[in-house]
Short mmCIF file of C-alpha atoms in Angstrom, two decimals:
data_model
loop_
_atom_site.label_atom_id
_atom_site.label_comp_id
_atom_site.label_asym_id
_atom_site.label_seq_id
_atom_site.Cartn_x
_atom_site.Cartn_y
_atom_site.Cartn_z
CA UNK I 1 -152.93 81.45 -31.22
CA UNK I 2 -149.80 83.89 -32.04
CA UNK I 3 -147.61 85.02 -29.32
CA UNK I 4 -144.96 87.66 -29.80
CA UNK I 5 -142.23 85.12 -29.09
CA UNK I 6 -139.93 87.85 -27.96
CA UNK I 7 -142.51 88.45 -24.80
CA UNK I 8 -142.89 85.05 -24.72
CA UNK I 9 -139.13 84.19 -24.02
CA UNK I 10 -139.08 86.95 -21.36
CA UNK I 11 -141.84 84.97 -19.44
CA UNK I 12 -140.19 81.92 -19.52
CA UNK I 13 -136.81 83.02 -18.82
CA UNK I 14 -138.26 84.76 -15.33
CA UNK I 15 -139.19 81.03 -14.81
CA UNK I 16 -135.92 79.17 -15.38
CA UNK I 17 -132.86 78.42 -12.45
CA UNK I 18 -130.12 76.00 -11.43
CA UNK I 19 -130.22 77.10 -8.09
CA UNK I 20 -130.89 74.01 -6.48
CA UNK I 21 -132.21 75.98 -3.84
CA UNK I 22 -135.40 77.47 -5.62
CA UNK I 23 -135.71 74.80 -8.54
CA UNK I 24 -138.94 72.59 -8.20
CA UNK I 25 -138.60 70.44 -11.00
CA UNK I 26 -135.57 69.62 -13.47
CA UNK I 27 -135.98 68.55 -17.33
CA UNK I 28 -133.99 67.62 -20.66
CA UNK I 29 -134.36 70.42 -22.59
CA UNK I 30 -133.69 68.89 -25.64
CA UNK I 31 -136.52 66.59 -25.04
CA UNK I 32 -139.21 69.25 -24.82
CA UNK I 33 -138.05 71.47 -27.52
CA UNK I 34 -137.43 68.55 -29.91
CA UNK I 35 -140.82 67.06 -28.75
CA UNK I 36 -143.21 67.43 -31.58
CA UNK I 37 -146.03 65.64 -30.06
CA UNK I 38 -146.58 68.23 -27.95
CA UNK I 39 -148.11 70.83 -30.28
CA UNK I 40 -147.62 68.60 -33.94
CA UNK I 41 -145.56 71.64 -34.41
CA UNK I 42 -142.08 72.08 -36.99
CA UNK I 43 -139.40 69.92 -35.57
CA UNK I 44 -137.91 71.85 -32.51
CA UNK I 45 -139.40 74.85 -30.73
CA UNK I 46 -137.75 76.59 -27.70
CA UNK I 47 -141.50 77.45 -26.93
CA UNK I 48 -142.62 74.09 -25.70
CA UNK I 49 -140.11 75.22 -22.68
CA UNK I 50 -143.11 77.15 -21.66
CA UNK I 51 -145.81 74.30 -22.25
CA UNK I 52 -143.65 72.36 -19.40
CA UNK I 53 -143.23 75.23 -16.89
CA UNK I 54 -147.18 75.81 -17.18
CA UNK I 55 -147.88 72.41 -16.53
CA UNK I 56 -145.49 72.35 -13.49
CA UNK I 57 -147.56 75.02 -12.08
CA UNK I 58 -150.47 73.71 -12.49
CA UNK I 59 -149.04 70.22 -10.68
CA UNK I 60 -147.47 72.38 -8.19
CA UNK I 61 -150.50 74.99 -8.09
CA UNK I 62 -147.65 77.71 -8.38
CA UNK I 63 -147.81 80.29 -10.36
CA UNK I 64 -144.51 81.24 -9.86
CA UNK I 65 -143.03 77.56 -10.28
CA UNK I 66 -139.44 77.57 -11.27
CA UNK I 67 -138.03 74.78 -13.85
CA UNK I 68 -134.19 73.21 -13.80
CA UNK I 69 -133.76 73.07 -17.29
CA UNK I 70 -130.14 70.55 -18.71
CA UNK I 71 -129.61 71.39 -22.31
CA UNK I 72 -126.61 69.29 -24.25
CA UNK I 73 -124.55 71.78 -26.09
CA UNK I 74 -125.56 71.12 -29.44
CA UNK I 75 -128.86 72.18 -28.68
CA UNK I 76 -127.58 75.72 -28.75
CA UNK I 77 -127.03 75.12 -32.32
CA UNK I 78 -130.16 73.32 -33.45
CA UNK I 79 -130.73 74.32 -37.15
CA UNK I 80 -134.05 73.77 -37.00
CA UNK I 81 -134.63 76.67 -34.64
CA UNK I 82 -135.21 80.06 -35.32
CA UNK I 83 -131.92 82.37 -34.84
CA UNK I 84 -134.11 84.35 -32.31
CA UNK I 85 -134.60 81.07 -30.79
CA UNK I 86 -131.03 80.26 -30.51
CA UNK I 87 -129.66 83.71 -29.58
CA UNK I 88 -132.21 83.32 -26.40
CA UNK I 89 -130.60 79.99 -25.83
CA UNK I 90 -127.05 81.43 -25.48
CA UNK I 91 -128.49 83.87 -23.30
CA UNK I 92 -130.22 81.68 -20.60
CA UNK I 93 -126.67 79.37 -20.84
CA UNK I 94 -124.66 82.57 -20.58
CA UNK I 95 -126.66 83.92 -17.59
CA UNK I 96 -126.80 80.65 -16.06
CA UNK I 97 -130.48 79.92 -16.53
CA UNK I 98 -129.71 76.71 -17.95
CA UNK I 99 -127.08 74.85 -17.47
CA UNK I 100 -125.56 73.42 -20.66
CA UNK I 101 -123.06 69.95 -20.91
CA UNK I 102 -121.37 68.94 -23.75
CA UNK I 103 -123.14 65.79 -24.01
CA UNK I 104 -126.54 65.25 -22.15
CA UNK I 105 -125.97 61.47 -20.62
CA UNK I 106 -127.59 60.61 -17.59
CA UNK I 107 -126.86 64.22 -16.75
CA UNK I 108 -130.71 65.25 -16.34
CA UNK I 109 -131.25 61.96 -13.92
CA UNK I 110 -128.44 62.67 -12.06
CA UNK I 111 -129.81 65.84 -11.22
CA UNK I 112 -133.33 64.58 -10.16
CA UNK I 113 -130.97 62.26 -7.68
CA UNK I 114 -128.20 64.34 -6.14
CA UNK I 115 -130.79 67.20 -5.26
CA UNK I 116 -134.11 65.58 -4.72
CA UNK I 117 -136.06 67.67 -7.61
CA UNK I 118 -138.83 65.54 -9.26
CA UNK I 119 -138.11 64.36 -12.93
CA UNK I 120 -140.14 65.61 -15.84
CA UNK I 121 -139.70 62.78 -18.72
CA UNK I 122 -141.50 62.38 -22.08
CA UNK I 123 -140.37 58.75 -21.79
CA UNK I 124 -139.10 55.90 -18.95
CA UNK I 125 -135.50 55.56 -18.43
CA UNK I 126 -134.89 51.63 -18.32
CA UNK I 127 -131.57 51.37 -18.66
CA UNK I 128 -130.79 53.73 -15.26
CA UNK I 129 -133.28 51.84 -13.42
CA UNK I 130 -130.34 49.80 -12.06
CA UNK I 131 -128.29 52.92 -11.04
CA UNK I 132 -131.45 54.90 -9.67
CA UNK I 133 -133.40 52.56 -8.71
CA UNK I 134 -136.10 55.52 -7.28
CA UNK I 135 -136.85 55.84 -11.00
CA UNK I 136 -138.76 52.82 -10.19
CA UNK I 137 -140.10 52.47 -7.13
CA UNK I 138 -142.98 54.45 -7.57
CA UNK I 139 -142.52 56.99 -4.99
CA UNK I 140 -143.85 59.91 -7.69
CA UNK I 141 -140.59 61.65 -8.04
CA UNK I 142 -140.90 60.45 -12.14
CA UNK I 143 -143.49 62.97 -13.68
CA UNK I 144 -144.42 62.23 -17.19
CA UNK I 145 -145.26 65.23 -19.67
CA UNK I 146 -148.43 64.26 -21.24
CA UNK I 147 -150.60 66.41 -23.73
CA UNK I 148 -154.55 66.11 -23.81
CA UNK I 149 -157.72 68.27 -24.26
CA UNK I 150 -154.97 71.03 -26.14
CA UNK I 151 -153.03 71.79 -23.06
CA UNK I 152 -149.72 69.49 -21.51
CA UNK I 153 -150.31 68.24 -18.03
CA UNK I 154 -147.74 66.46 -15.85
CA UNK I 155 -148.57 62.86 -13.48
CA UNK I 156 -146.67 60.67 -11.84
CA UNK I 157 -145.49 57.82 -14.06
CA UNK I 158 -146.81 55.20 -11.81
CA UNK I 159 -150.00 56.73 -11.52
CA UNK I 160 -152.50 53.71 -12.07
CA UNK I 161 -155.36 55.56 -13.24
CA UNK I 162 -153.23 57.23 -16.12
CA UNK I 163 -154.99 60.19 -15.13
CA UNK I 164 -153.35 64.04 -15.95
CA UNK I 165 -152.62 65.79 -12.48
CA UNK I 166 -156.18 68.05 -11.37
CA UNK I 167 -158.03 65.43 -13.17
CA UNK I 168 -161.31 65.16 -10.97
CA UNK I 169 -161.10 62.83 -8.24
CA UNK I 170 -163.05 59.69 -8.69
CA UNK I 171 -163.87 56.37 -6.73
CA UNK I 172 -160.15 54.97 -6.37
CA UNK I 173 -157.72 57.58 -7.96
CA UNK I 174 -154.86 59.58 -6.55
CA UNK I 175 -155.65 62.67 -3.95
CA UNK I 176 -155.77 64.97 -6.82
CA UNK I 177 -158.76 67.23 -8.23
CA UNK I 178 -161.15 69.43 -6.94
CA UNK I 179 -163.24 68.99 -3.33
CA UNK I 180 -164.94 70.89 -1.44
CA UNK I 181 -163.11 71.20 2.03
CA UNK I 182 -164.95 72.48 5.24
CA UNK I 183 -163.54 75.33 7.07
CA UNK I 184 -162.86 76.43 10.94
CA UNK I 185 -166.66 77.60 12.41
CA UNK I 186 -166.87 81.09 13.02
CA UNK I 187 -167.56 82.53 16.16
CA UNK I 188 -170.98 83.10 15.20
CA UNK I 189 -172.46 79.60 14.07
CA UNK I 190 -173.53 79.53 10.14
CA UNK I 191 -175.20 77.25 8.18
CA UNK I 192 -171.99 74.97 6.91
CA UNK I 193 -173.40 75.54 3.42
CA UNK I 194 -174.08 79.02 3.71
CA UNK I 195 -171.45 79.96 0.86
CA UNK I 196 -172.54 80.52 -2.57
CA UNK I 197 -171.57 78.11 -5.36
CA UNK I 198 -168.51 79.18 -7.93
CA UNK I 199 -169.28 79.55 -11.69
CA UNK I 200 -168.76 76.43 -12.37
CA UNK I 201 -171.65 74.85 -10.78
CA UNK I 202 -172.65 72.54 -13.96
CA UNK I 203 -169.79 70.19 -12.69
CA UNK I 204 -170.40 67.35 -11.12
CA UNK I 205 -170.45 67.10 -7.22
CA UNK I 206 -167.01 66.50 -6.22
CA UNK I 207 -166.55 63.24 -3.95
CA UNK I 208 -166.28 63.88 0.26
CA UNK I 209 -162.71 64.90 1.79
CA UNK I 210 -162.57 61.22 3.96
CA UNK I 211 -163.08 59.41 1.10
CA UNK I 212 -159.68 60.40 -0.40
CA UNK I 213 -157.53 57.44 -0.13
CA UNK I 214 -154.12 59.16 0.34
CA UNK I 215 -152.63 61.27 3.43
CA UNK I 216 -153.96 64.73 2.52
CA UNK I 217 -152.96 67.87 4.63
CA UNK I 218 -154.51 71.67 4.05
CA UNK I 219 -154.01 75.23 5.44
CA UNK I 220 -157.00 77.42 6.27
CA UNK I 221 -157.58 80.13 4.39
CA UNK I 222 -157.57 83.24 6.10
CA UNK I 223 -157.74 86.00 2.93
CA UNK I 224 -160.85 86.20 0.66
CA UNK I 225 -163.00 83.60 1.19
CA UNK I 226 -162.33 80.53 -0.72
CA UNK I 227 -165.35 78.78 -1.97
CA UNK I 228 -163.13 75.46 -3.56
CA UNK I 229 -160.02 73.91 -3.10
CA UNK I 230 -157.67 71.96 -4.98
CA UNK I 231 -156.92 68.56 -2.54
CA UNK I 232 -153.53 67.27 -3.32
CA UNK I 233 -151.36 64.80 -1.74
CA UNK I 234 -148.71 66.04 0.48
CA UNK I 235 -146.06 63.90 -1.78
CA UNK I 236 -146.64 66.36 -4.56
CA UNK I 237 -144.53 69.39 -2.52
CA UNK I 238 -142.05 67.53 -0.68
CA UNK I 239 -138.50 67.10 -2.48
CA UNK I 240 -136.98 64.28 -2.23
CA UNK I 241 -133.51 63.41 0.27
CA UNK I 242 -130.96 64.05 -1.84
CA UNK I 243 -127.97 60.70 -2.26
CA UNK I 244 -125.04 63.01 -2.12
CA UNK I 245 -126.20 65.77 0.44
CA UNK I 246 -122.48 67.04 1.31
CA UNK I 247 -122.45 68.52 -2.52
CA UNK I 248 -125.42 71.06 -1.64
CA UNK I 249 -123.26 71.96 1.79
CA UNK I 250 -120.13 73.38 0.07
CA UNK I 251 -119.51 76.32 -2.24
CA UNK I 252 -117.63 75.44 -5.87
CA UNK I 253 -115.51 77.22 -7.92
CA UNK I 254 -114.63 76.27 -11.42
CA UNK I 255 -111.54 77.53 -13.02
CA UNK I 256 -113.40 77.83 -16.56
CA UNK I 257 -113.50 81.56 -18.16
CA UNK I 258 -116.21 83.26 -16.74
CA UNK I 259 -118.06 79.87 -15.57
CA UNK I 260 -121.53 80.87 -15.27
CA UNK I 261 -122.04 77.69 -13.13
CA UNK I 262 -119.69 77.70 -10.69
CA UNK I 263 -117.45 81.12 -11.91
CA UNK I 264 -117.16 84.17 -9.07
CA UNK I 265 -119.04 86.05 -10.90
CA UNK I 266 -122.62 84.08 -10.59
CA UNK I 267 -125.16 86.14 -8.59
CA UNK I 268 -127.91 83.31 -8.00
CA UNK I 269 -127.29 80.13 -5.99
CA UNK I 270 -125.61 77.60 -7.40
CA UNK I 271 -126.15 74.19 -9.56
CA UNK I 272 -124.58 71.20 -8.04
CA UNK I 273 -121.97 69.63 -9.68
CA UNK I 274 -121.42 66.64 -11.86
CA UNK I 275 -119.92 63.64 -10.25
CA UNK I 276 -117.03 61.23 -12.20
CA UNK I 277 -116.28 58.54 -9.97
CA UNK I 278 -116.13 60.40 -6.58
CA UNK I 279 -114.83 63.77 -7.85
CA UNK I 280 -116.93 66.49 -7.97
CA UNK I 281 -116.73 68.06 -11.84
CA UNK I 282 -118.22 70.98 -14.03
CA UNK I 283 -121.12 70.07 -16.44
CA UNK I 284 -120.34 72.65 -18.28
CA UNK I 285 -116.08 72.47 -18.63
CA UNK I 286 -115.61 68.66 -17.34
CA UNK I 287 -112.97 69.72 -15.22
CA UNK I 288 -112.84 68.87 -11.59
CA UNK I 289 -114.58 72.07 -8.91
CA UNK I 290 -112.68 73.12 -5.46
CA UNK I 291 -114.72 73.57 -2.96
CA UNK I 292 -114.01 77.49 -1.27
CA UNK I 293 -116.23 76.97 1.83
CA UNK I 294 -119.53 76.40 3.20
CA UNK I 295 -122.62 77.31 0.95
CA UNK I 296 -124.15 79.82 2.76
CA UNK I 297 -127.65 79.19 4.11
CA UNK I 298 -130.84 79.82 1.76
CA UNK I 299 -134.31 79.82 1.67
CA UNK I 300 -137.11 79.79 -0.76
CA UNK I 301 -139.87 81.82 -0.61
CA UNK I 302 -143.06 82.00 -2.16
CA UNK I 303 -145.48 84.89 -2.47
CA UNK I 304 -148.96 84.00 -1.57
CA UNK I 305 -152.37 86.00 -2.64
CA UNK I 306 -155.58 85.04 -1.19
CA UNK I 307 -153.87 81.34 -0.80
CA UNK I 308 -152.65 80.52 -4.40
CA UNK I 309 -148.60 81.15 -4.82
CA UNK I 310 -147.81 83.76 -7.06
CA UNK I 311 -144.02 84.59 -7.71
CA UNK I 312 -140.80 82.31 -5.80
CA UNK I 313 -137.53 84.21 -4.57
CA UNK I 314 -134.60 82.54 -2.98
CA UNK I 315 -133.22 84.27 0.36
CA UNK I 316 -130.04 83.72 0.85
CA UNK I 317 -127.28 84.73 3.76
CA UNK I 318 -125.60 87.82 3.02
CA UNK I 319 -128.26 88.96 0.76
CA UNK I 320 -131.15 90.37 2.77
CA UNK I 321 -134.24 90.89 0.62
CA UNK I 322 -136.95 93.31 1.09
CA UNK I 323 -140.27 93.04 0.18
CA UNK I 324 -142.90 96.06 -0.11
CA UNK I 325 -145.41 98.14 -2.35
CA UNK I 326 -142.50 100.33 -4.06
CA UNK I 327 -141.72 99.02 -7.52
CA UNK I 328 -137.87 97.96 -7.19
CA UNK I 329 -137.94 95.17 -9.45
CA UNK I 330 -140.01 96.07 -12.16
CA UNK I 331 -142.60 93.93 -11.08
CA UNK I 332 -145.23 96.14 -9.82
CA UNK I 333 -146.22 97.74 -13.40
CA UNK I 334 -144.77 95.57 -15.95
CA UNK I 335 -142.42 98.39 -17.11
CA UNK I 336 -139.06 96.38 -16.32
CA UNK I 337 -137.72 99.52 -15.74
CA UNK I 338 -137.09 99.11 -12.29
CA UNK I 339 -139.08 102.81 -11.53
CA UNK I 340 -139.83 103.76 -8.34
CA UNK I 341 -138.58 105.39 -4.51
CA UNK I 342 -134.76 104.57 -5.47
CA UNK I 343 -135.09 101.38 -2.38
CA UNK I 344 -134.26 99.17 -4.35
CA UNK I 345 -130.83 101.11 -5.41
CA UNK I 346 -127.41 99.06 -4.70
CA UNK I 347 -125.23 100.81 -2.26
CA UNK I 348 -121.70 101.70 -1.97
CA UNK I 349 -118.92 99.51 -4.44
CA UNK I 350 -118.04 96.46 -2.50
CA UNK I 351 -121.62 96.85 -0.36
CA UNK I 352 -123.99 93.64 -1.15
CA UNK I 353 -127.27 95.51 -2.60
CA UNK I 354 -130.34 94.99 -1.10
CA UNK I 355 -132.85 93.40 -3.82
CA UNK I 356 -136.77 94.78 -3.35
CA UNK I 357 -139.24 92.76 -4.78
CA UNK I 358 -142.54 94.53 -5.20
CA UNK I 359 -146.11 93.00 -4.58
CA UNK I 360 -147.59 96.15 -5.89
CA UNK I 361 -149.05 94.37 -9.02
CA UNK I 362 -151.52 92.42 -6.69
CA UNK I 363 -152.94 94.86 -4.09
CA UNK I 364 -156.18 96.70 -4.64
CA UNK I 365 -156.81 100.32 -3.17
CA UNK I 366 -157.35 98.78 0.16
CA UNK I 367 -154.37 97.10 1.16
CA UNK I 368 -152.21 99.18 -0.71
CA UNK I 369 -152.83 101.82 1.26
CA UNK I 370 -151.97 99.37 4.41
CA UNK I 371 -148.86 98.13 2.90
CA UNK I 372 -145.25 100.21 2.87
CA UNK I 373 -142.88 100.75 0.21
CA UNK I 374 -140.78 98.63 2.28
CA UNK I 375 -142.65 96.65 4.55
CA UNK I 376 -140.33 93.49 5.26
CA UNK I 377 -136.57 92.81 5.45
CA UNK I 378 -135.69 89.12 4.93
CA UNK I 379 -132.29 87.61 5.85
CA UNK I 380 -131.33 83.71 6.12
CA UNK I 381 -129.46 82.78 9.12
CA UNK I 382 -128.52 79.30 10.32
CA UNK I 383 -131.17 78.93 12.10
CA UNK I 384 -134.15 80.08 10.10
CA UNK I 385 -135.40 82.58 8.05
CA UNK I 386 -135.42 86.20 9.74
CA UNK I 387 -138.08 88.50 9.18
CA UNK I 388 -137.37 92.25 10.48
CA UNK I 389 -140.86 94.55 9.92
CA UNK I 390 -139.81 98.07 8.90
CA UNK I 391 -143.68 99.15 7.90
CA UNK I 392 -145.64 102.11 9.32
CA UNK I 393 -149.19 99.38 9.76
CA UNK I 394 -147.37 96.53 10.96
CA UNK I 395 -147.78 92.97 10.24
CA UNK I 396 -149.38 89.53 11.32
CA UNK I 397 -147.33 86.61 12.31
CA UNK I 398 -148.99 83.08 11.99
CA UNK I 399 -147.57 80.53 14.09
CA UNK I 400 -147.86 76.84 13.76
CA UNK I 401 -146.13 73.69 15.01
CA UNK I 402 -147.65 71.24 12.72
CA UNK I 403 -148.72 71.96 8.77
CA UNK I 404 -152.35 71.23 9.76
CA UNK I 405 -152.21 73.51 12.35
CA UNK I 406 -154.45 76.65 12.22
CA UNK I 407 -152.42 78.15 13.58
CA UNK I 408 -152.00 81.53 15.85
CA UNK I 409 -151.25 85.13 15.26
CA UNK I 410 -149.09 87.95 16.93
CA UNK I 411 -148.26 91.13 15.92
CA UNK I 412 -144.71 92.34 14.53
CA UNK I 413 -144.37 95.94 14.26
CA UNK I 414 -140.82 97.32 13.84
CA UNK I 415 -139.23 93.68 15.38
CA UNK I 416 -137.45 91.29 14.43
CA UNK I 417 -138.76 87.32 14.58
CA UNK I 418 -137.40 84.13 13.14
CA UNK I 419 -140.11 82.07 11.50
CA UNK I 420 -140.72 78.25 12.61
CA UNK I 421 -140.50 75.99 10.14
CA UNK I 422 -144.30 76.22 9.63
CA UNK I 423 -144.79 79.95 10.26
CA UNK I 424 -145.70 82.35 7.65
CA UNK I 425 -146.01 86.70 7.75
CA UNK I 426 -148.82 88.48 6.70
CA UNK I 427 -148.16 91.96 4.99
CA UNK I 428 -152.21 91.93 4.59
CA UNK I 429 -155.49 90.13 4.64
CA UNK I 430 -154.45 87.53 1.40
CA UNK I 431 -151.24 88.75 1.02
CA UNK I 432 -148.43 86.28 2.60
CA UNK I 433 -145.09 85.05 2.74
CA UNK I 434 -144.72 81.30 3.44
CA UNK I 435 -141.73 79.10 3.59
CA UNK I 436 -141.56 77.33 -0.02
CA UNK I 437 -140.19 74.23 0.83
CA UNK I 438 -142.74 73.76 3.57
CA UNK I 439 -146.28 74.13 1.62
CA UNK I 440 -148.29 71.02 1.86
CA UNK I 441 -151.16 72.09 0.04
CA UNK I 442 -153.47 74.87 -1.63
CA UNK I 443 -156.47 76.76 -2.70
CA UNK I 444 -157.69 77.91 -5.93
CA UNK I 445 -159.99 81.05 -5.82
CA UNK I 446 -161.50 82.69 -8.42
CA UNK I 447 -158.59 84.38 -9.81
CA UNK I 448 -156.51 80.86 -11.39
CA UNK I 449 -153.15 79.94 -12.70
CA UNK I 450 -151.51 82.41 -14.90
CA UNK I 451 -149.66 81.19 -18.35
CA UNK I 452 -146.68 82.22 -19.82
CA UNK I 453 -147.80 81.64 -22.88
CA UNK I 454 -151.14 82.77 -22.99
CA UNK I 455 -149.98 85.59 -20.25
CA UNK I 456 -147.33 87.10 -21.83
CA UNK I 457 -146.45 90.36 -22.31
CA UNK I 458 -145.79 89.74 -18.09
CA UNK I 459 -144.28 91.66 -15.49
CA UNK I 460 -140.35 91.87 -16.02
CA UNK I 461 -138.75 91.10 -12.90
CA UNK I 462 -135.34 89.66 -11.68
CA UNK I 463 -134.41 86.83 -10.59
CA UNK I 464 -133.85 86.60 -6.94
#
């Protein structure tokens, strides 16, 4: 298969982020691309970056799952990678895609345990067993990269069965794979096996829901009808508490030129810090941060269409975010060049822009027509994540107190609401914004995971 790498970069650099606030996952860089197992490939390959954020989101079912990539410096001058390869590199460092340390350590695992985020290894870590002992315990925050059938696939590490996550669910194996999972009764009784079969119907008859041997918890779906849906344990979307959470309450500042880690400059959230004793340093500069306040509050966000998650934003306070049909972002056409009704414009000098990210790329005729330019406003507050409606149609609130609620609806037409913890908005039938550090579980319909290998060219957006 050839890819025009250039294309292929720009997909995987819209999946990269050391905010800790919208990572899902963080990995040793110089692991993967120096990994030539993974495609018997020449000796590094900034591509196999991609291979890993694929198979995150298909462990995650996310198609918009975001990767916390560590790099040690001399990575960045690799000789066996190309100079486009390298130049790209210097880019995602400079940009703070990737955070870079001048030599890689325990730096990745210290990540994993000062934020929560699950580990992607190639290989166990014995010797920090002692020091993390959670690298151990088999709680399934270790995720090993694996590569079988042509395609890499991420497990737990303790996982008995040795089985790649979505491998069919069988007698005594993990909560993972494909069941068939009965849904709320209309008000009009149906035959429960009224729905047609999907294309695949050669596969073998997937084992019932009670047999599953770990706690599994699922959403309805209330867009297009789902025929199948992927069963996975709730332990897969939950991060882990993180041992130092103080560091993720306070803003940093390093004194470094320019620090795109911790520098004034840096537009996304922020890393967290390295840690020398009980001082708080920069991975990148080794010198000791100051912290300048309280981190402001933030959110993650995920994008959902007809129940499978499709891009992740952070929202976070000071920077509302609005969401709508108008192309602000570039990521309505694929153009990147940010075309469209001038909302997503900054304002004044000094004035904190308002970013627009467009879901224009996934609504047919229908529900474009129902959907605004700019339908929602997002802000985080203390208190939760406030959602002002600003559309000419309205939208649908779904209320819940539990995550296997149902749930119930109200309407929110030019108000203001703050979602519970296990609330969601609906901008139209299969088109929803959910809480993403609250999902639990998911659906696959007919339309699957995307790739950004075998995707790209993509939509160019920005990161928000």
């Amino acid at each position: 298969m050839r890819f025009q790498v250039s294309q292929v970069m720009d997909a995987i650099e819209q999946r990269l982020t050391t905010d800790v606030a919208g990572a899902q996952a963080v990995v040793d860089l110089g692991e993967i691309v120096r990994n030539v197992e993974l495609d018997r490939g020449r000796s590094a390959n900034l591509v196999r970056v991609g291979m890993v954020i694929d198979a995150l989101g298909r462990y995650l079912v996310d198609d918009g799952a975001l990767l916390y990539g560590v790099a040690e410096r001399s990575l960045l001058s690799e000789p066996a990678l190309t100079s486009k390869e390298r130049m790209v590199l210097g880019r995602w460092t400079d940009q703070g895609l990737i955070e870079v340390t001048p030599t890689i350590g325990d730096r990745v695992v210290e990540v994993a345990d000062l934020t929560g985020l699950p580990l992607i290894v190639t290989r166990p870590y014995p010797d920090l067993v002692k020091r993390f002992g959670w690298l151990a315990d088999g709680d399934g925050r270790v995720l090993q990269l694996t590569f079988r059938a042509g395609v890499a696939a991420l497990r737990p590490m303790d996982d008995p069965t040795g089985e790649p996550a979505g491998a069919p669910v069988t007698g005594s194996g993990p909560a993972v794979g494909r069941a068939k999972v009965p849904r709320p009764e209309p008000a009009t009784a149906e035959p429960a096996e009224s729905a047609p079969e999907t294309e695949s119907e050669s596969e073998p008859e997937s084992e019932p829901v009670r047999s599953l041997p770990l706690p599994v918890e699922v959403f309805g779906a209330r867009g297009a009808a789902r025929i199948a849906r992927t069963r996975v344990s709730w332990r897969r979307f939950r991060r882990a508490e993180p041992s130092h959470p103080g560091l993720l309450l306070r803003e940093w500042r390093c004194e470094g030129f320019e620090c795109p880690a911790f520098g004034e400059q840096r537009r996304i959230g922020q890393p967290v810090p390295r840690m020398r004793g009980d001082v708080p340093v920069c991975p990148r500069h080794d010198e000791p941060v100051v912290a300048v306040g309280p981190r402001l509050p933030a959110y993650p966000v995920s994008i959902v269409v007809d129940d499978l998650p499709r891009r992740r934003l952070v929202v976070r306070g000071g920077q509302p975010v609005r969401i709508g049909r108008a192309v602000g972002d570039g990521a309505g056409d694929g153009s990147g060049d940010g075309a469209g009704d001038g909302a997503g414009d900054a304002g004044a000098e000094g004035d904190q822009p308002e970013e627009l990210v467009s879901v224009a790329r996934w609504l047919h005729e229908a529900a474009a027509a129902r959907v605004s330019l700019v339908h929602l406003q997002l802000a985080a507050a203390d208190d939760g994540l406030v959602v002002t409606d600003v559309s000419e149609n309205g939208s649908i609130i779904w209320m819940r107190d539990r995550p296997d609620d149902p749930g119930t609806t109200r309407p929110l037409h030019g108000d203001t609401c703050t979602l519970g913890e296990w609330d969601s908005v609906e901008l139209y039938t299969g088109i929803e914004l959910v809480r993403g550090d609250r999902r639990v579980a998911a659906a696959l319909g007919r339309d699957g995971l995307g790739s950004v290998l075998m995707d790209a060219p993509t939509a160019v957006h920005k990161q928000v």
